[in-house]
C-alpha positions as CSV (number, residue, x, y, z in Angstrom):
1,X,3.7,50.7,-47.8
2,X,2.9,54.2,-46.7
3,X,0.9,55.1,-43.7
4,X,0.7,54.8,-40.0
5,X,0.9,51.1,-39.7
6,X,3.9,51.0,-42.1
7,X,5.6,53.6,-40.2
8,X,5.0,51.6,-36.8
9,X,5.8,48.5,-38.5
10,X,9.3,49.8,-39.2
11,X,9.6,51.2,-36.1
12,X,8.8,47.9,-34.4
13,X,11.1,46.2,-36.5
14,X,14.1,48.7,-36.3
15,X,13.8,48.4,-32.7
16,X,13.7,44.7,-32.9
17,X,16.8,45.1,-34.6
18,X,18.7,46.8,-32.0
19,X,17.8,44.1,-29.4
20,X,20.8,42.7,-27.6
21,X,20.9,41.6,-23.6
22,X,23.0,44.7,-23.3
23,X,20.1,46.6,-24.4
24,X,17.3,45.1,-23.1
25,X,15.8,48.1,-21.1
26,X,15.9,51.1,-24.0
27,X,14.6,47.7,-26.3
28,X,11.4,47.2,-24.3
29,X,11.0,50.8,-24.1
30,X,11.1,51.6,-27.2
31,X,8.9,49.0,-27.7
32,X,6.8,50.2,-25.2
33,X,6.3,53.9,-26.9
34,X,5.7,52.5,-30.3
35,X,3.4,49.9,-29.1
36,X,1.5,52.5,-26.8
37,X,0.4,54.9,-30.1
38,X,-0.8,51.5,-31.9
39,X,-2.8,50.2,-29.0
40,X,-5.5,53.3,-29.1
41,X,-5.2,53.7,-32.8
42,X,-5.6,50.2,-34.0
43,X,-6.4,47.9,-30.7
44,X,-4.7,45.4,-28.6
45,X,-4.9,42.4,-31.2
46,X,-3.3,44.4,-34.0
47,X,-0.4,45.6,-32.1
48,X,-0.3,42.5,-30.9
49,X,-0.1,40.7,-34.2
50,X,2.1,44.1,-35.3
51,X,5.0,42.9,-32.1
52,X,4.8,39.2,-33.2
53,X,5.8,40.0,-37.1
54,X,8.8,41.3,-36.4
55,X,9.4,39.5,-33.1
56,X,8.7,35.8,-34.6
57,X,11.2,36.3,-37.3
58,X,13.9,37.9,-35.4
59,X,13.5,35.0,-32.3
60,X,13.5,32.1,-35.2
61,X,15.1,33.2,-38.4
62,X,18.6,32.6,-37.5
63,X,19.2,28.9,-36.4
64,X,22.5,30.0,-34.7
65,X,20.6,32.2,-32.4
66,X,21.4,32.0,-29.4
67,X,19.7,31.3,-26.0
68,X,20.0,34.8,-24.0
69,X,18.7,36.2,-27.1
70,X,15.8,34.0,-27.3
71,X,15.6,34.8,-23.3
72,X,15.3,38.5,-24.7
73,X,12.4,37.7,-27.1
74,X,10.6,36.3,-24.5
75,X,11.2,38.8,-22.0
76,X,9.7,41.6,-24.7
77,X,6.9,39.7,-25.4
78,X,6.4,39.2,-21.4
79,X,6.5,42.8,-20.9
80,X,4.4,43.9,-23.9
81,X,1.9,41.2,-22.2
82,X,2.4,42.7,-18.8
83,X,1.8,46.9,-20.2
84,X,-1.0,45.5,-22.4
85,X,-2.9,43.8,-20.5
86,X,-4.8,40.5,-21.5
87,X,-6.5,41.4,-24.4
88,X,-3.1,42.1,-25.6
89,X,-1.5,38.7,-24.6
90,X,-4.4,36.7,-25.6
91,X,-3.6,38.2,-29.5
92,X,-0.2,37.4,-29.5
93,X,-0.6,34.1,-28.2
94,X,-3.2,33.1,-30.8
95,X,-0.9,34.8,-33.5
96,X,2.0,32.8,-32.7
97,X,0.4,29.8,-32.7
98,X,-1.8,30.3,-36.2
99,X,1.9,31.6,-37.4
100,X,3.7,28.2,-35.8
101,X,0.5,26.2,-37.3
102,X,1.1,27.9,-40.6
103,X,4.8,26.7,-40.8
104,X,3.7,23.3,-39.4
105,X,1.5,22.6,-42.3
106,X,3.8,24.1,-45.0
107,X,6.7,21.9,-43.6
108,X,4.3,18.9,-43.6
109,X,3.0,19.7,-47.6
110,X,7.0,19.8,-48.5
111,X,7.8,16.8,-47.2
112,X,11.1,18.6,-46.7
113,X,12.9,18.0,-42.8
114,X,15.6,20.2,-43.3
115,X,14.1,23.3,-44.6
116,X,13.3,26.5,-42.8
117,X,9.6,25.4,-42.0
118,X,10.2,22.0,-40.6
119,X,13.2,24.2,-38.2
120,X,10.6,26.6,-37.2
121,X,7.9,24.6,-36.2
């Protein structure tokens, strides 16, 4: 898509990308600047909900990954929280659970306990 939101969404997920724990620092601040120009634009929830798209993919879509990186996630999502304030971490929280809920149910319609969803959730 074109626009502000899909620019900040590829920022958000190019920096996503990039996140290592050798890197954490320029991660979360680069986070930080992206997330700051979405909060007055758009609100708290949606660059809340904005973070947790790319960030809930990246912290579950590989089952190899590995701990420190999840420790990494969490750290961003903790300082997002923490630059944000609570209006910001009450969003994300309900996000990531209607998006765990979400791949709850879908793994429960499947019936299928080895597929992406039932790993997931």
């Amino acid at each position: 898509g074109a626009g502000p939101a899909a620019a900040a969404h590829r920022q958000l997920r190019g920096a996503m990308n990039r996140v290592s724990e050798g890197n954490l620092d320029p991660s979360a601040k680069e986070l930080n600047i992206v997330l700051g120009k979405i909060v007055p634009e758009a609100g708290s929830a949606s660059a809340a909900e904005a973070l947790l798209a790319v960030l809930l993919p990246a912290a579950v879509g590989d089952p190899n990954v590995s701990v420190l990186m999840l420790g990494c996630y969490a750290a961003l999502a903790t300082a997002a929280h923490v630059m944000f304030g609570a209006a910001f971490g009450g969003a994300a929280l309900l996000h990531a659970g209607r998006w765990l809920s979400r791949r709850l149910s879908l793994a429960e319609v499947s019936r299928d306990a080895t597929g992406e969803d039932a790993r997931v959730a």
